[in-house]
Amino acid sequence: MSLSSIVQVRDFIRSALYNPKHGYFSLRSGSVGVLERSIKFNELEGRKDYMEHLDKIYRQSDISWFTPVELFKPWYAHGIAEAILRTANLSVPLKIYEIGGGSGTCAKGIMDYIKLNAPERVYNSMTYISVEISPSLAKIQRETVGVVLSHSSKFKVECRDATDRSGWGKETVKNNLVGLLCLRCLIIFRMILSMQKIKFLHGWKCGSTNKMTGWRIASNMETLSELYKPLEDPLIKNCLEIVNLSKKQASPSGVRLMTDTLWSKVFPRPRRCWLPTGCLKLLEVVHKALPKMSLIVSDFNYLPDVRIPGERAPLVSTKKDGRSSDYDSYLEAKGDADIFFPTDFGLLERIDHFCSGWLKLHEGASSKQGRKRRTIMLDTSSFMEEFGLPSRTRTKDGYNPLLDDFKNTKFYLSVPTHNIK
């Protein structure tokens, strides 16, 4: 007797990463890389010396890749902390939520910096909450931050799914009430914005076909395949409409738009695209729970050498016997590979405005209340030159890997305006 089931692509990817029994972050205790000690960039001669040092680190570990916050600790986290101190209302207790906290390196770095550089009352009254879906990573975060004894009473990990509205329950009521008293609550996202795959059969239209994945299990053999179904999922519909609205407003002219439409009808060509439904769902929940929160997002805006087709497609990478390799399909990831996506920051901004209630999909381009968020996008080099200490990641000959090599990463900052009631 055979057993078969069909799940959304986003649910398949979620299971491949976080399922307690076979998920990548559950099976591999070292799924998130942790450096034993900080890299002393000022002692390295230049790029060649740095690359050789980095190659040695990767060969000695079972990690496919290290995040920037880990490679440049504590300086990367210190830059984020400085941005927090400059934008936060420090006259009231500071509350920070981090979603996707990895090993806890970012949390510890931020708390270290605030302890050393902010007024004593700011550190003493602050709260830092990591919302972490992986129990194994939650444990590592507690251990990392707990190294500094004074941090322990201010830091806690909530092991839950940040996209589950019920998880914000009592905390939501408390935050909203205190929010009326101008409590500044800050959310930090780092590289956790997941996607849903769709396929357009006749151009960018809402009536296009939704691409889903089928997970079929028959007797002793497991096979995976993709199936197509008409677009019905409301989350995908909303996300697609935000994408379409963005493309319409970016269109150079009505003539160009008409030409593209006619061309797609005469020569229909299937187009694959990955929509950030995980990002949309997460921001919907967070905006409802904490409407006056400030937001900092850091992520890759571009990933090189991606083998999987489609706009905003993921990189699926694993490491075996000390050697890294990439898969040609996300369906090959069954607990042994990480799946990470680039972030379209322009689209992220629109999703942020949509979830705040300012951007309307069916009632014109925006509400009459005015923007509810002030936003800015910065590449990592600009962000670190403004808020960080670039001299700390510079080698002897002037080469700076944080500024020179991570040109495919960006920061997004979003704060509430007076238009929020």
Coordinates of C-alpha atoms in Angstrom, one line a residue:
M1 CA 0.0 0.0 0.0
S2 CA 1.4 3.4 -1.0
L3 CA 1.2 6.6 0.8
S4 CA 1.3 9.9 -1.0
S5 CA 0.9 13.6 0.0
I6 CA 1.1 17.0 -1.5
V7 CA 2.5 20.0 0.3
Q8 CA 3.3 23.6 -0.7
V9 CA 6.9 24.3 -1.7
R10 CA 7.2 26.6 1.3
D11 CA 6.1 23.8 3.7
F12 CA 8.5 21.4 2.1
I13 CA 11.4 23.8 2.5
R14 CA 10.4 24.5 6.1
S15 CA 10.3 20.8 6.8
A16 CA 13.7 20.2 5.1
L17 CA 15.2 22.8 7.4
Y18 CA 13.4 22.7 10.7
N19 CA 11.5 19.4 11.0
P20 CA 12.5 18.0 14.5
K21 CA 13.3 14.5 13.1
H22 CA 14.9 15.2 9.7
G23 CA 15.4 18.9 9.4
Y24 CA 18.8 20.4 8.6
F25 CA 19.0 22.5 11.7
S26 CA 17.7 19.7 13.9
L27 CA 20.0 16.9 12.6
R28 CA 23.2 18.9 12.4
S29 CA 24.4 20.4 15.7
G30 CA 26.9 22.4 13.8
S31 CA 24.5 23.7 11.1
V32 CA 25.4 27.3 12.0
G33 CA 29.2 28.0 12.0
V34 CA 30.8 29.3 15.2
L35 CA 34.4 30.5 15.2
E36 CA 36.5 29.6 18.2
R37 CA 38.1 33.0 18.2
S38 CA 37.8 36.3 16.3
I39 CA 39.9 36.8 13.2
K40 CA 42.6 39.4 13.9
F41 CA 42.4 41.2 10.6
N42 CA 45.1 43.8 11.5
E43 CA 47.7 41.0 11.7
L44 CA 47.0 39.7 8.2
E45 CA 49.0 41.1 5.3
G46 CA 46.3 41.4 2.7
R47 CA 43.6 39.6 0.7
K48 CA 45.8 36.6 -0.1
D49 CA 46.7 36.1 3.5
Y50 CA 43.0 36.5 4.5
M51 CA 41.8 34.0 1.9
E52 CA 44.3 31.4 3.0
H53 CA 43.3 31.9 6.6
L54 CA 39.6 31.6 5.6
D55 CA 40.3 28.4 3.6
K56 CA 42.0 26.9 6.6
I57 CA 39.0 27.7 8.8
Y58 CA 36.6 26.0 6.3
R59 CA 38.8 23.0 5.9
Q60 CA 38.9 22.4 9.6
S61 CA 35.1 22.7 10.1
D62 CA 32.1 20.8 8.9
I63 CA 30.3 24.1 8.0
S64 CA 29.3 25.0 4.4
W65 CA 29.6 28.7 5.2
F66 CA 29.9 31.2 8.0
T67 CA 27.7 34.2 8.3
P68 CA 29.2 37.8 8.2
V69 CA 28.3 38.3 11.9
E70 CA 30.5 35.3 12.7
L71 CA 33.4 36.1 10.4
F72 CA 33.6 39.7 11.6
K73 CA 32.7 39.2 15.2
P74 CA 32.4 41.3 17.3
W75 CA 32.6 44.2 14.8
Y76 CA 29.6 43.3 12.7
A77 CA 27.3 43.1 15.7
H78 CA 28.8 46.3 17.2
G79 CA 27.8 48.2 14.0
I80 CA 24.2 47.0 14.5
A81 CA 24.3 48.0 18.1
E82 CA 25.5 51.5 17.3
A83 CA 22.6 51.8 14.8
I84 CA 20.2 50.8 17.6
L85 CA 21.6 53.3 20.0
R86 CA 21.4 56.1 17.4
T87 CA 17.8 55.4 16.4
A88 CA 16.2 54.2 19.7
N89 CA 14.4 56.3 22.2
L90 CA 16.7 55.6 25.2
S91 CA 14.5 57.5 27.7
V92 CA 12.4 54.3 28.0
P93 CA 13.5 50.6 28.4
L94 CA 14.9 49.1 25.3
K95 CA 13.4 45.8 24.1
I96 CA 15.1 43.9 21.3
Y97 CA 13.7 40.8 19.5
E98 CA 16.0 38.9 17.2
I99 CA 14.5 36.4 14.8
G100 CA 17.0 34.0 13.3
G101 CA 19.7 34.4 15.9
G102 CA 21.9 31.6 14.8
S103 CA 24.6 30.8 17.4
G104 CA 23.9 33.9 19.5
T105 CA 27.0 35.7 18.3
C106 CA 25.0 38.7 17.2
A107 CA 23.0 38.9 20.5
K108 CA 26.2 38.7 22.6
G109 CA 28.0 41.3 20.5
I110 CA 25.1 43.8 20.7
M111 CA 24.7 43.4 24.4
D112 CA 28.4 43.7 24.9
Y113 CA 28.5 47.0 23.0
I114 CA 25.5 48.4 24.8
K115 CA 27.0 47.5 28.1
L116 CA 30.2 49.3 27.3
N117 CA 28.9 52.3 25.3
A118 CA 25.4 53.1 26.4
P119 CA 24.3 54.9 29.6
E120 CA 24.3 52.3 32.5
R121 CA 20.5 52.6 32.9
V122 CA 20.0 51.6 29.3
Y123 CA 21.9 48.3 29.7
N124 CA 20.4 47.6 33.2
S125 CA 16.8 48.0 31.9
M126 CA 17.1 46.4 28.5
T127 CA 15.5 43.1 27.4
Y128 CA 16.8 41.0 24.6
I129 CA 14.6 38.2 23.3
S130 CA 15.7 35.6 20.7
V131 CA 12.8 34.0 18.8
E132 CA 14.3 30.7 17.6
I133 CA 12.5 27.7 16.0
S134 CA 15.4 25.3 16.4
P135 CA 15.8 23.8 19.9
S136 CA 19.5 23.0 19.3
L137 CA 20.2 26.5 18.2
A138 CA 18.3 27.9 21.2
K139 CA 20.6 25.9 23.5
I140 CA 23.7 27.3 21.7
Q141 CA 22.4 30.8 22.0
R142 CA 21.9 30.6 25.7
E143 CA 25.4 29.2 26.1
T144 CA 27.0 31.9 23.9
V145 CA 25.3 34.9 25.6
G146 CA 25.6 33.3 29.1
V147 CA 29.4 33.6 28.9
V148 CA 28.8 37.2 30.2
L149 CA 27.0 36.6 33.5
S150 CA 25.3 40.0 33.6
H151 CA 23.7 39.3 30.2
S152 CA 21.8 36.3 31.5
S153 CA 19.1 38.2 33.4
K154 CA 18.4 40.3 30.4
F155 CA 18.5 37.7 27.6
K156 CA 16.0 34.9 27.0
V157 CA 15.2 32.5 24.1
E158 CA 11.6 31.8 23.1
C159 CA 11.8 28.5 21.2
R160 CA 8.9 29.0 18.8
D161 CA 7.8 29.8 15.2
A162 CA 7.9 33.6 14.8
T163 CA 5.2 33.4 12.1
D164 CA 2.7 31.9 14.5
R165 CA 0.5 34.7 15.7
S166 CA -0.4 32.9 18.9
G167 CA 3.2 32.8 20.0
W168 CA 3.1 36.6 20.5
G169 CA 0.0 36.2 22.8
K170 CA 0.5 37.8 26.2
E171 CA 3.6 39.5 25.1
T172 CA 1.6 41.3 22.4
V173 CA -0.9 42.8 24.8
K174 CA 1.9 43.9 27.1
N175 CA 3.9 45.5 24.3
N176 CA 1.0 47.3 22.8
L177 CA 0.0 48.8 26.1
V178 CA 3.5 49.9 26.9
G179 CA 3.9 50.9 23.3
L180 CA 1.4 53.7 23.9
L181 CA 3.9 55.0 26.4
C182 CA 6.5 55.2 23.6
L183 CA 8.4 52.0 24.4
R184 CA 10.8 51.4 21.5
C185 CA 10.7 47.8 20.5
L186 CA 13.2 46.7 17.9
I187 CA 13.2 43.6 15.7
I188 CA 16.3 42.2 14.0
F189 CA 16.0 39.7 11.1
R190 CA 19.0 38.0 9.8
M191 CA 18.8 35.8 6.7
I192 CA 15.6 34.0 7.5
L193 CA 13.2 35.2 4.8
S194 CA 11.8 32.1 3.0
M195 CA 10.1 31.7 -0.3
Q196 CA 7.3 30.1 -2.3
K197 CA 7.9 28.9 -5.9
I198 CA 5.4 29.7 -8.7
K199 CA 5.4 29.4 -12.4
F200 CA 3.9 32.0 -14.8
L201 CA 2.4 30.6 -17.9
H202 CA 1.2 33.8 -19.6
G203 CA 3.3 36.6 -18.1
W204 CA 2.8 38.5 -14.8
K205 CA -0.9 37.8 -14.1
C206 CA -2.8 36.9 -11.0
G207 CA -4.5 34.1 -12.9
S208 CA -1.2 32.3 -13.6
T209 CA -0.5 28.8 -12.4
N210 CA 0.9 28.1 -9.0
K211 CA 3.7 25.7 -8.8
M212 CA 3.6 23.3 -5.8
T213 CA 5.7 20.4 -4.8
G214 CA 4.4 16.8 -4.3
W215 CA 6.1 14.6 -1.8
R216 CA 5.1 11.1 -2.6
I217 CA 6.1 8.1 -0.6
A218 CA 5.5 4.6 -2.1
S219 CA 6.4 1.4 -0.3
N220 CA 10.2 1.4 0.4
M221 CA 10.9 4.1 -2.1
E222 CA 10.6 7.9 -1.7
T223 CA 10.3 10.1 -4.8
L224 CA 9.8 13.8 -5.1
S225 CA 8.2 15.7 -7.9
E226 CA 6.6 19.1 -8.6
L227 CA 2.9 19.5 -9.5
Y228 CA 1.0 22.4 -10.9
K229 CA -2.3 23.7 -9.4
P230 CA -4.4 26.8 -10.1
L231 CA -3.5 29.8 -7.9
E232 CA -5.8 29.8 -4.9
D233 CA -3.5 30.3 -1.9
P234 CA -4.3 33.8 -0.4
L235 CA -0.8 34.3 0.9
I236 CA 0.7 33.7 -2.6
K237 CA -2.0 35.9 -4.2
N238 CA -1.2 38.8 -1.9
C239 CA 2.5 38.4 -2.4
L240 CA 2.1 38.2 -6.2
E241 CA 0.0 41.4 -6.2
I242 CA 2.6 43.3 -4.3
V243 CA 5.2 42.1 -6.9
N244 CA 2.9 43.1 -9.8
L245 CA 2.2 46.5 -8.2
S246 CA 5.9 47.1 -7.9
K247 CA 6.5 46.2 -11.5
K248 CA 3.7 48.4 -12.8
Q249 CA 5.0 51.4 -10.9
A250 CA 8.5 50.7 -12.2
S251 CA 7.3 50.4 -15.8
P252 CA 8.8 53.1 -18.1
S253 CA 5.7 53.7 -20.2
G254 CA 2.2 52.5 -21.1
V255 CA 3.5 51.7 -24.6
R256 CA 6.2 49.5 -23.2
L257 CA 3.7 47.7 -20.9
M258 CA 1.3 47.1 -23.8
T259 CA 4.2 45.8 -26.0
D260 CA 5.3 43.4 -23.3
T261 CA 1.7 42.2 -22.8
L262 CA 1.1 41.6 -26.5
W263 CA 4.5 39.8 -26.8
S264 CA 3.7 37.5 -23.9
K265 CA 0.4 36.6 -25.6
V266 CA 1.9 35.9 -29.0
F267 CA 4.9 34.1 -27.7
P268 CA 3.9 32.7 -24.3
R269 CA 6.9 31.5 -22.3
P270 CA 6.7 29.9 -18.9
R271 CA 8.6 31.9 -16.2
R272 CA 9.6 30.6 -12.8
C273 CA 9.7 32.9 -9.9
W274 CA 10.2 32.6 -6.1
L275 CA 7.9 34.7 -4.0
P276 CA 8.9 35.8 -0.4
T277 CA 5.7 34.4 1.2
G278 CA 7.6 33.6 4.4
C279 CA 8.7 37.2 4.6
L280 CA 5.1 38.4 4.0
K281 CA 3.7 36.1 6.6
L282 CA 6.3 37.1 9.2
L283 CA 5.9 40.8 8.7
E284 CA 2.1 40.5 8.8
V285 CA 2.4 38.8 12.2
V286 CA 5.0 41.2 13.6
H287 CA 3.2 44.4 12.5
K288 CA 0.0 43.2 14.1
A289 CA 1.8 42.2 17.3
L290 CA 4.2 45.2 17.5
P291 CA 2.9 48.0 15.3
K292 CA 5.3 50.6 16.7
M293 CA 8.4 48.4 16.4
S294 CA 11.6 49.5 14.6
L295 CA 13.1 47.0 12.2
I296 CA 16.6 46.1 11.1
V297 CA 17.1 43.4 8.4
S298 CA 20.5 42.2 7.0
D299 CA 20.7 39.6 4.3
F300 CA 22.2 38.7 0.9
N301 CA 20.6 40.6 -2.0
Y302 CA 22.4 38.4 -4.5
L303 CA 23.8 34.8 -4.4
P304 CA 26.5 33.7 -6.9
D305 CA 26.5 30.4 -8.8
V306 CA 22.9 29.5 -8.1
R307 CA 22.0 26.4 -10.1
I308 CA 18.3 26.4 -9.5
P309 CA 16.3 28.3 -12.1
G310 CA 13.9 31.2 -11.4
E311 CA 14.0 34.8 -10.1
R312 CA 15.1 35.0 -6.5
A313 CA 16.0 31.2 -6.6
P314 CA 17.8 29.7 -3.6
L315 CA 21.2 28.2 -3.2
V316 CA 21.1 24.7 -1.8
S317 CA 24.5 23.8 -0.3
T318 CA 25.9 20.9 1.7
K319 CA 29.3 19.8 3.0
K320 CA 30.6 16.3 3.1
D321 CA 34.1 15.1 4.0
G322 CA 35.3 18.6 4.3
R323 CA 34.1 19.6 0.8
S324 CA 31.2 21.9 -0.1
S325 CA 28.9 21.1 -3.0
D326 CA 25.6 22.7 -4.3
Y327 CA 22.5 20.8 -5.4
D328 CA 20.7 21.4 -8.7
S329 CA 17.3 21.2 -7.0
Y330 CA 15.8 22.1 -3.7
L331 CA 14.0 18.7 -3.8
E332 CA 17.4 17.0 -3.1
A333 CA 17.6 18.7 0.3
K334 CA 16.4 16.1 2.8
G335 CA 18.0 17.3 6.0
D336 CA 21.6 17.3 4.7
A337 CA 21.7 20.7 3.1
D338 CA 21.0 24.4 3.9
I339 CA 18.6 26.3 1.7
F340 CA 19.0 30.0 1.6
F341 CA 17.6 32.8 -0.6
P342 CA 18.6 36.2 -1.7
T343 CA 16.4 39.1 -0.5
D344 CA 14.9 41.5 -2.9
F345 CA 15.2 44.6 -0.7
G346 CA 12.9 46.7 -2.9
L347 CA 10.2 44.1 -2.6
L348 CA 10.9 43.8 1.1
E349 CA 10.2 47.6 1.5
R350 CA 6.9 47.2 -0.3
I351 CA 5.9 44.2 1.9
D352 CA 6.8 46.3 4.9
H353 CA 4.6 49.2 3.8
F354 CA 1.8 46.7 2.9
C355 CA 1.9 45.0 6.3
S356 CA 2.0 48.4 8.1
G357 CA -1.3 49.3 6.4
W358 CA 0.0 52.1 4.2
L359 CA 0.3 50.3 0.9
K360 CA -3.1 49.3 -0.5
L361 CA -3.4 46.7 -3.3
H362 CA -7.0 47.4 -4.4
E363 CA -7.6 51.0 -3.3
G364 CA -4.9 52.9 -5.2
A365 CA -1.2 52.9 -4.5
S366 CA -1.4 54.0 -0.8
S367 CA -3.8 55.0 2.0
K368 CA -4.7 58.6 2.7
Q369 CA -3.1 58.5 6.1
G370 CA 0.5 59.0 4.8
R371 CA 3.4 56.7 5.2
K372 CA 3.5 54.7 8.4
R373 CA 7.2 53.8 8.1
R374 CA 10.4 55.7 7.3
T375 CA 12.8 53.3 5.6
I376 CA 16.3 53.2 4.2
M377 CA 18.4 50.6 2.4
L378 CA 22.2 50.6 2.6
D379 CA 24.8 48.2 1.3
T380 CA 26.9 46.7 4.0
S381 CA 30.0 48.9 3.3
S382 CA 27.9 52.1 3.7
F383 CA 26.2 50.8 6.8
M384 CA 29.4 49.8 8.5
E385 CA 31.2 53.1 7.5
E386 CA 28.3 54.9 9.1
F387 CA 27.7 52.8 12.2
G388 CA 30.7 50.4 12.6
L389 CA 34.4 50.5 13.0
P390 CA 35.8 49.6 9.5
S391 CA 39.4 50.0 10.8
R392 CA 39.0 46.9 12.9
T393 CA 38.4 44.6 9.8
R394 CA 41.2 46.1 7.7
T395 CA 44.4 44.2 6.9
K396 CA 47.9 45.7 6.8
D397 CA 47.8 46.7 3.2
G398 CA 44.4 48.4 3.5
Y399 CA 42.3 45.6 2.1
N400 CA 39.0 45.3 4.1
P401 CA 37.0 42.1 3.4
L402 CA 33.9 43.4 5.2
L403 CA 33.7 46.4 2.9
D404 CA 35.3 44.9 -0.2
D405 CA 34.0 41.3 -0.4
F406 CA 30.4 41.5 0.9
K407 CA 29.1 43.7 -1.8
N408 CA 26.1 41.3 -2.2
T409 CA 24.7 42.1 1.2
K410 CA 22.5 44.9 2.4
F411 CA 20.8 46.4 5.4
Y412 CA 17.2 47.6 5.6
L413 CA 16.1 49.9 8.4
S414 CA 12.5 50.8 9.1
V415 CA 11.1 52.9 11.8
P416 CA 7.5 54.1 12.6
T417 CA 6.3 57.6 11.8
H418 CA 3.8 59.9 13.5
N419 CA 1.1 58.5 11.2
I420 CA 0.7 55.4 13.4
K421 CA -2.1 55.8 15.8

